[in-house]
Structure formats: structure tokens, C-alpha cells
Amino acid sequence: MMERASPESDFRVSLLGTGTPAPRPDRFGPSTLVEAGDQKLLIDAGRGATIRLHQLGVPLGRIDALLLTHYHSDHIVGIPDLWLTRWLQFHYTARAAPFRVIGPTGARDLMSHLERAHALDIKIRTEGEKLPPQGASVVVQEFDNDGVIYEEGGVRVIAFAVDHGAAIKPAYGYRIEYGGRAAVISGDTRYNENVVKYGAGADLLIHEVAIARSELMSEAYVQRIMAHHTTAREAGMVFQRARPKLAAYTHLVFLANERVSPAPAADLITETRQSYSGPLVVGEDLMSFEIGETVHIRCRHPGTGAAESAKM
Ligand SMILES: [Zn+2]
Ligand SMILES: [Zn+2]
């Protein structure tokens, strides 16, 4: 299914970070880049998102908006790095427009507290380095319902509520539409009907997933974590009903402890196949999807950013 020389498309989704809070060098914190026409949107900014953008050659200031799914720390700890590094005047930063953040209720608080936390840096660089203050300024847009939250340059983004557990609210997924095609990302969620609804007929459906070996399932903390996420068999049920052209996993929750090792990634495929028979790929950092007549996959090496020949 995967081709080597993928034709360039002007609708591309790249997994910058496919990990979780686990500090793994090969799977950075959750973050996904969407490039459609002249628009570049970032969904979540987990650990290392800025490094991954740089590896893809995307000037940091070219991001038109940061979209947040929810407020678990692993999805947002990369924000100050991106926000303040993009302000510096280097070739990899590009412009000094305000930093635009769109998220469910809570985005405004988050950003105003970050502005306070970094106030001294902003003052020092404005006065000392004469950086334009508007480059560090933040524009926030909040929403509290399903609906269109972004519409520019032919790109339409629809937010939809998901179910990350009763205590973890708000939590949203996003459907991005461009040129008659659609990419959908589940955000963090348990099995949820809204992902089926908004994911229906998408070209690309990216879903979170969690897996633990059966020996671990008796542990209370494992049950608690699994209750906030989707198993591969459940994700397969979502894919089977939504029927995307390509289904992909990101936010890979591999549970383990000192005695029990994480399940191999191949088990995700085996488990998914219990409920879904269509096209499927387990995401990796710097994996890109070119969305055109078909969806092409391109991989890069997370350590170097160098393009790799296709696999799968
Ligand atoms: Zn979460
Ligand atoms: Zn998460």
C-alpha cells in the first residue's frame, strides 16, 4: 500500500509526536501538523514539537494556529518552546505575527498564565534584543461546543467533543476539510460515537490507542489508564464503521511496569484486525500522509529527519 515516491499533495498531515508522557526519544509528545493549501495548523504541542517542525523544515512562525484537544500536560508542555522560540529572529522562525491559539474552554487561562510565567523573558528580549513585542503576543479563541472553529484559505476545521473520561473535560477531536477531502484526529478518547460520526468517509482517520499485556490488566492503575483510552479492538470498530481511506494510530499508550514489558507494536495490528479489515498503519514520529486521490505515506527517521524509503 505504501509507495516510495509519493506525489506532492497540497493537503498533508504529519505526525510530529506519537507518544505519551513517557519520555521516549523515538516518540515525542503528542503533536500533529496539518498543511493544507497555504495554511499550516498544529494540533497539540507536546514535548519536542518544535524540534520536529524544524526537522521537517517548517519555519516556526509559519504555523497559522495551534489547536488544542485538551489540557493534559503531555499535549501542551511544548507550547512555551514553540511560542517563544518562534519569536526569535533566526532563519528558522520567519515572522513576528501574534501566536494564535484555539482550544476548548481553558485555553485563555492557560495562555495568560504562560504569559505571566515568561514575562521576564519577554521584557528582557523586547528591551535588550529589540524584538517586536507583537511577536510574543497571544491571540486566543475558545469554544465549548461541536462546530466550525477555523475557516481560512479554503481550510475548514470542525471540533467535536470526545470522551476521555468523566473527570477529563473538555476533550475534543478535530475534522479538517480541504479541497473536498478530510483528515480526522480523535484526540484522547475512549471508544466514542462522535469519532465515528465525524470520521465517516474521511480520507485519513488518526486515532489514539492503548495496549497492555493481559498480565497487567489486574493492576488498578492499568485499569484506570485503559478506562481513559481506546483499545485497538475498539479503535478497529471505529474504523470499521467510519471506513476511512486510511486509518492510522498515534498517541500510542504502551503500558508496562518493572516486571512486564510493553506489548510489541505488531500486537496493535493483530488486535485491530479482530474488528477492522481496511488499510491501517501504526504511526511513527515524522510519518507524513499526502492526501490526494489516494493517501500516500512517507517516513522520515526521527533521529535525523532524513527521508526513509517507504515501509509497510
Ligand atoms: Zn489526555
Ligand atoms: Zn494524551
Short mmCIF file of C-alpha atoms and ligand atoms in Angstrom, two decimals:
data_model
loop_
_atom_site.label_atom_id
_atom_site.label_comp_id
_atom_site.label_asym_id
_atom_site.label_seq_id
_atom_site.Cartn_x
_atom_site.Cartn_y
_atom_site.Cartn_z
CA MET A 1 0.00 0.00 0.00
CA MET A 2 2.86 2.31 0.67
CA GLU A 3 4.63 3.83 -2.29
CA ARG A 4 8.15 5.16 -2.41
CA ALA A 5 7.79 8.29 -4.47
CA SER A 6 4.61 9.89 -3.24
CA PRO A 7 3.24 12.65 -5.44
CA GLU A 8 3.27 16.02 -3.72
CA SER A 9 -0.17 16.96 -2.48
CA ASP A 10 -1.19 20.31 -1.06
CA PHE A 11 -3.01 18.52 1.77
CA ARG A 12 -0.56 16.82 4.07
CA VAL A 13 -0.73 15.61 7.67
CA SER A 14 2.47 14.84 9.59
CA LEU A 15 2.77 13.10 12.94
CA LEU A 16 5.32 15.14 14.89
CA GLY A 17 4.94 13.25 18.13
CA THR A 18 3.19 9.89 18.52
CA GLY A 19 3.97 9.36 22.19
CA THR A 20 2.51 9.99 25.61
CA PRO A 21 4.03 11.40 28.83
CA ALA A 22 6.69 8.62 28.61
CA PRO A 23 9.99 10.45 27.87
CA ARG A 24 11.00 8.35 24.86
CA PRO A 25 13.48 9.73 22.34
CA ASP A 26 11.74 7.99 19.43
CA ARG A 27 8.20 9.05 20.29
CA PHE A 28 7.90 12.69 21.28
CA GLY A 29 4.83 14.20 22.96
CA PRO A 30 1.54 14.38 21.04
CA SER A 31 1.57 16.84 18.16
CA THR A 32 0.27 16.72 14.59
CA LEU A 33 0.96 19.14 11.74
CA VAL A 34 -1.69 19.81 9.10
CA GLU A 35 -0.64 21.59 5.90
CA ALA A 36 -3.45 22.44 3.50
CA GLY A 37 -3.07 24.98 0.71
CA ASP A 38 -1.24 27.90 2.29
CA GLN A 39 -2.43 27.04 5.80
CA LYS A 40 -0.36 25.32 8.46
CA LEU A 41 -2.08 24.20 11.64
CA LEU A 42 -0.62 22.42 14.61
CA ILE A 43 -2.82 20.15 16.72
CA ASP A 44 -1.40 19.98 20.25
CA ALA A 45 2.18 20.83 21.16
CA GLY A 46 3.66 18.05 23.23
CA ARG A 47 7.29 17.60 24.19
CA GLY A 48 9.60 18.23 21.26
CA ALA A 49 7.04 19.58 18.78
CA THR A 50 9.37 22.49 17.96
CA ILE A 51 12.24 20.10 17.16
CA ARG A 52 10.05 18.00 14.88
CA LEU A 53 8.80 21.10 13.00
CA HIS A 54 12.41 22.11 12.45
CA GLN A 55 13.25 18.62 11.20
CA LEU A 56 10.51 18.97 8.59
CA GLY A 57 11.90 22.36 7.56
CA VAL A 58 8.80 24.24 8.64
CA PRO A 59 9.71 27.74 9.88
CA LEU A 60 8.20 28.02 13.35
CA GLY A 61 6.49 31.31 12.55
CA ARG A 62 4.67 29.72 9.63
CA ILE A 63 2.21 27.99 11.93
CA ASP A 64 -1.07 29.87 11.46
CA ALA A 65 -2.74 28.47 14.57
CA LEU A 66 -2.22 25.99 17.36
CA LEU A 67 -5.31 23.88 18.04
CA LEU A 68 -5.58 22.18 21.42
CA THR A 69 -7.54 18.98 22.07
CA HIS A 70 -7.47 19.03 25.91
CA TYR A 71 -5.31 20.10 28.80
CA HIS A 72 -3.35 17.02 29.84
CA SER A 73 0.21 18.21 30.27
CA ASP A 74 1.72 15.93 27.62
CA HIS A 75 -0.31 17.77 24.96
CA ILE A 76 0.69 21.28 26.00
CA VAL A 77 4.17 21.25 27.57
CA GLY A 78 5.70 22.15 24.21
CA ILE A 79 3.74 25.39 23.92
CA PRO A 80 6.19 27.83 25.56
CA ASP A 81 9.06 26.39 23.49
CA LEU A 82 7.19 26.91 20.21
CA TRP A 83 5.66 30.24 21.18
CA LEU A 84 8.84 31.91 22.41
CA THR A 85 11.37 30.29 20.05
CA ARG A 86 9.32 31.40 17.02
CA TRP A 87 9.66 34.96 18.27
CA LEU A 88 13.48 34.94 17.98
CA GLN A 89 14.85 36.40 14.81
CA PHE A 90 16.55 33.48 13.13
CA HIS A 91 16.09 32.00 9.68
CA TYR A 92 14.03 29.15 11.17
CA THR A 93 11.46 31.42 12.77
CA ALA A 94 10.23 33.51 9.82
CA ARG A 95 7.78 36.11 11.07
CA ALA A 96 6.55 38.03 14.05
CA ALA A 97 2.79 37.74 13.93
CA PRO A 98 0.90 37.12 17.17
CA PHE A 99 0.72 33.50 18.33
CA ARG A 100 -2.77 32.20 17.63
CA VAL A 101 -4.20 29.51 19.91
CA ILE A 102 -7.60 27.86 19.53
CA GLY A 103 -8.91 25.45 22.12
CA PRO A 104 -11.84 24.39 24.26
CA THR A 105 -12.60 26.36 27.42
CA GLY A 106 -9.37 26.72 29.35
CA ALA A 107 -7.13 27.96 26.52
CA ARG A 108 -7.39 31.57 27.68
CA ASP A 109 -6.37 30.75 31.26
CA LEU A 110 -3.55 28.54 30.09
CA MET A 111 -2.07 31.16 27.77
CA SER A 112 -2.46 34.10 30.15
CA HIS A 113 -0.66 32.13 32.87
CA LEU A 114 2.10 31.20 30.44
CA GLU A 115 2.45 34.88 29.55
CA ARG A 116 2.87 35.65 33.25
CA ALA A 117 5.35 32.81 33.75
CA HIS A 118 7.51 34.07 30.90
CA ALA A 119 7.01 37.79 31.45
CA LEU A 120 10.62 38.43 32.37
CA ASP A 121 11.93 36.77 29.20
CA ILE A 122 9.51 38.82 27.11
CA LYS A 123 10.57 42.03 28.83
CA ILE A 124 14.28 41.23 28.53
CA ARG A 125 14.12 40.38 24.85
CA THR A 126 11.86 43.29 23.98
CA GLU A 127 14.19 45.78 25.63
CA GLY A 128 17.56 44.08 25.14
CA GLU A 129 17.21 42.45 21.72
CA LYS A 130 14.61 44.91 20.42
CA LEU A 131 12.33 42.05 19.38
CA PRO A 132 8.93 43.30 18.19
CA PRO A 133 6.51 42.81 21.11
CA GLN A 134 3.65 41.68 18.85
CA GLY A 135 5.68 38.55 18.02
CA ALA A 136 5.28 37.36 21.60
CA SER A 137 1.67 38.42 21.90
CA VAL A 138 -1.01 35.76 22.04
CA VAL A 139 -4.45 35.66 20.45
CA VAL A 140 -6.78 33.07 21.94
CA GLN A 141 -10.08 31.72 20.67
CA GLU A 142 -12.14 29.41 22.88
CA PHE A 143 -15.10 27.17 22.06
CA ASP A 144 -17.39 24.97 24.15
CA ASN A 145 -19.39 23.04 21.56
CA ASP A 146 -19.11 20.94 18.44
CA GLY A 147 -18.79 23.10 15.34
CA VAL A 148 -16.57 25.00 12.93
CA ILE A 149 -13.72 26.68 14.82
CA TYR A 150 -11.45 27.71 11.93
CA GLU A 151 -12.11 28.68 8.34
CA GLU A 152 -9.36 30.24 6.27
CA GLY A 153 -7.68 29.74 2.90
CA GLY A 154 -10.16 27.03 1.93
CA VAL A 155 -9.49 25.08 5.12
CA ARG A 156 -12.33 24.30 7.48
CA VAL A 157 -11.79 22.78 10.91
CA ILE A 158 -14.64 21.27 12.90
CA ALA A 159 -14.20 20.48 16.58
CA PHE A 160 -16.15 17.60 18.09
CA ALA A 161 -16.40 16.50 21.72
CA VAL A 162 -14.92 13.13 22.63
CA ASP A 163 -14.96 11.06 25.82
CA HIS A 164 -11.64 11.00 27.69
CA GLY A 165 -13.37 10.10 30.97
CA ALA A 166 -15.80 11.90 33.24
CA ALA A 167 -13.14 13.97 35.01
CA ILE A 168 -11.14 14.91 31.92
CA LYS A 169 -13.22 17.62 30.32
CA PRO A 170 -13.19 19.36 27.98
CA ALA A 171 -11.73 16.95 25.41
CA TYR A 172 -12.13 17.34 21.65
CA GLY A 173 -11.15 15.83 18.34
CA TYR A 174 -10.85 17.68 15.02
CA ARG A 175 -12.02 17.17 11.46
CA ILE A 176 -10.02 19.17 8.91
CA GLU A 177 -11.60 19.65 5.48
CA TYR A 178 -9.81 20.93 2.41
CA GLY A 179 -10.48 20.61 -1.31
CA GLY A 180 -13.29 18.08 -0.82
CA ARG A 181 -11.09 15.83 1.35
CA ALA A 182 -10.93 15.31 5.08
CA ALA A 183 -8.49 14.29 7.79
CA VAL A 184 -9.80 13.50 11.25
CA ILE A 185 -7.92 13.17 14.52
CA SER A 186 -9.62 11.62 17.52
CA GLY A 187 -7.77 13.41 20.28
CA ASP A 188 -7.57 11.44 23.54
CA THR A 189 -10.74 9.43 23.96
CA ARG A 190 -12.38 6.19 24.87
CA TYR A 191 -14.44 4.47 22.20
CA ASN A 192 -16.74 7.30 21.15
CA GLU A 193 -19.63 7.65 18.70
CA ASN A 194 -18.63 11.18 17.80
CA VAL A 195 -15.39 9.91 16.25
CA VAL A 196 -17.43 7.57 14.05
CA LYS A 197 -19.80 10.41 13.14
CA TYR A 198 -17.12 12.98 12.28
CA GLY A 199 -14.70 10.39 10.94
CA ALA A 200 -17.21 8.95 8.48
CA GLY A 201 -15.77 8.77 5.00
CA ALA A 202 -12.59 10.65 5.93
CA ASP A 203 -9.56 10.19 3.73
CA LEU A 204 -7.43 9.81 6.84
CA LEU A 205 -8.63 8.89 10.34
CA ILE A 206 -5.97 9.17 13.04
CA HIS A 207 -6.92 7.54 16.32
CA GLU A 208 -5.29 7.26 19.71
CA VAL A 209 -4.78 3.77 21.12
CA ALA A 210 -3.70 2.00 24.31
CA ILE A 211 -2.44 -1.52 24.86
CA ALA A 212 -1.33 -3.61 27.84
CA ARG A 213 -0.37 -7.26 28.09
CA SER A 214 -3.07 -9.35 29.78
CA GLU A 215 -0.79 -9.93 32.84
CA LEU A 216 -1.11 -6.22 33.57
CA MET A 217 -4.84 -5.94 33.33
CA SER A 218 -5.38 -6.87 37.00
CA GLU A 219 -3.42 -3.81 38.17
CA ALA A 220 -5.66 -0.96 39.33
CA TYR A 221 -3.54 1.79 37.73
CA VAL A 222 -3.58 -0.04 34.39
CA GLN A 223 -7.36 -0.39 34.52
CA ARG A 224 -7.62 3.30 35.34
CA ILE A 225 -5.47 4.36 32.39
CA MET A 226 -7.14 1.93 29.97
CA ALA A 227 -10.53 3.34 31.02
CA HIS A 228 -9.47 6.73 29.59
CA HIS A 229 -8.30 5.41 26.24
CA THR A 230 -9.30 3.17 23.34
CA THR A 231 -8.12 -0.40 22.83
CA ALA A 232 -7.02 -1.47 19.37
CA ARG A 233 -10.07 -3.70 19.03
CA GLU A 234 -12.33 -0.75 19.90
CA ALA A 235 -10.46 1.57 17.52
CA GLY A 236 -10.97 -1.10 14.86
CA MET A 237 -14.70 -0.86 15.49
CA VAL A 238 -14.49 2.90 14.91
CA PHE A 239 -12.53 2.38 11.68
CA GLN A 240 -14.87 -0.37 10.50
CA ARG A 241 -17.85 1.95 10.87
CA ALA A 242 -16.23 5.20 9.66
CA ARG A 243 -14.49 3.49 6.71
CA PRO A 244 -11.64 5.96 6.12
CA LYS A 245 -9.34 5.53 3.12
CA LEU A 246 -6.54 5.08 5.64
CA ALA A 247 -6.64 4.53 9.40
CA ALA A 248 -3.57 5.44 11.45
CA TYR A 249 -2.58 5.23 15.08
CA THR A 250 -0.94 7.97 17.09
CA HIS A 251 -0.64 8.63 20.83
CA LEU A 252 0.49 5.07 21.46
CA VAL A 253 -0.08 4.21 25.10
CA PHE A 254 2.11 1.16 25.78
CA LEU A 255 1.54 0.17 29.39
CA ALA A 256 4.31 -1.66 31.25
CA ASN A 257 5.92 -1.94 34.65
CA GLU A 258 9.21 -3.22 36.14
CA ARG A 259 8.18 -6.84 35.55
CA VAL A 260 6.01 -6.73 32.45
CA SER A 261 7.37 -5.29 29.20
CA PRO A 262 5.23 -3.25 26.83
CA ALA A 263 3.33 -5.16 24.16
CA PRO A 264 5.01 -5.03 20.72
CA ALA A 265 3.54 -2.59 18.19
CA ALA A 266 2.62 -5.57 16.00
CA ASP A 267 0.05 -6.57 18.62
CA LEU A 268 -1.82 -3.35 17.84
CA ILE A 269 -2.35 -4.60 14.29
CA THR A 270 -3.36 -8.09 15.43
CA GLU A 271 -5.88 -6.70 17.90
CA THR A 272 -7.27 -4.17 15.40
CA ARG A 273 -7.78 -6.97 12.86
CA GLN A 274 -10.35 -8.54 15.21
CA SER A 275 -12.73 -5.75 14.21
CA TYR A 276 -11.35 -3.97 11.11
CA SER A 277 -10.02 -5.23 7.81
CA GLY A 278 -9.22 -1.97 5.94
CA PRO A 279 -5.99 -0.01 5.38
CA LEU A 280 -4.13 0.62 8.64
CA VAL A 281 -0.76 1.94 9.76
CA VAL A 282 0.84 2.36 13.18
CA GLY A 283 2.12 5.92 13.24
CA GLU A 284 5.70 6.94 13.91
CA ASP A 285 7.20 10.34 14.58
CA LEU A 286 7.75 12.23 11.30
CA MET A 287 5.43 9.97 9.33
CA SER A 288 3.53 12.07 6.76
CA PHE A 289 0.34 11.40 4.88
CA GLU A 290 -0.14 13.02 1.48
CA ILE A 291 -3.86 13.24 0.92
CA GLY A 292 -4.90 13.18 -2.73
CA GLU A 293 -6.82 10.71 -4.84
CA THR A 294 -5.27 8.16 -2.51
CA VAL A 295 -3.40 8.61 0.76
CA HIS A 296 0.36 8.12 0.48
CA ILE A 297 2.61 7.53 3.46
CA ARG A 298 6.12 8.88 3.80
CA CYS A 299 8.50 8.12 6.68
CA ARG A 300 11.49 10.03 7.98
CA HIS A 301 14.00 8.97 10.58
CA PRO A 302 13.09 10.63 13.91
CA GLY A 303 16.77 10.85 14.86
CA THR A 304 17.87 12.75 11.79
CA GLY A 305 14.77 13.79 9.88
CA ALA A 306 16.23 12.12 6.78
CA ALA A 307 13.66 10.65 4.42
CA GLU A 308 13.44 6.89 4.54
CA SER A 309 12.26 4.56 1.90
CA ALA A 310 8.72 3.54 2.47
CA LYS A 311 7.95 0.50 4.52
CA MET A 312 4.84 -1.41 5.45
ZN ZN B 1 -5.17 13.00 27.72
ZN ZN B 2 -2.64 12.19 25.97
#
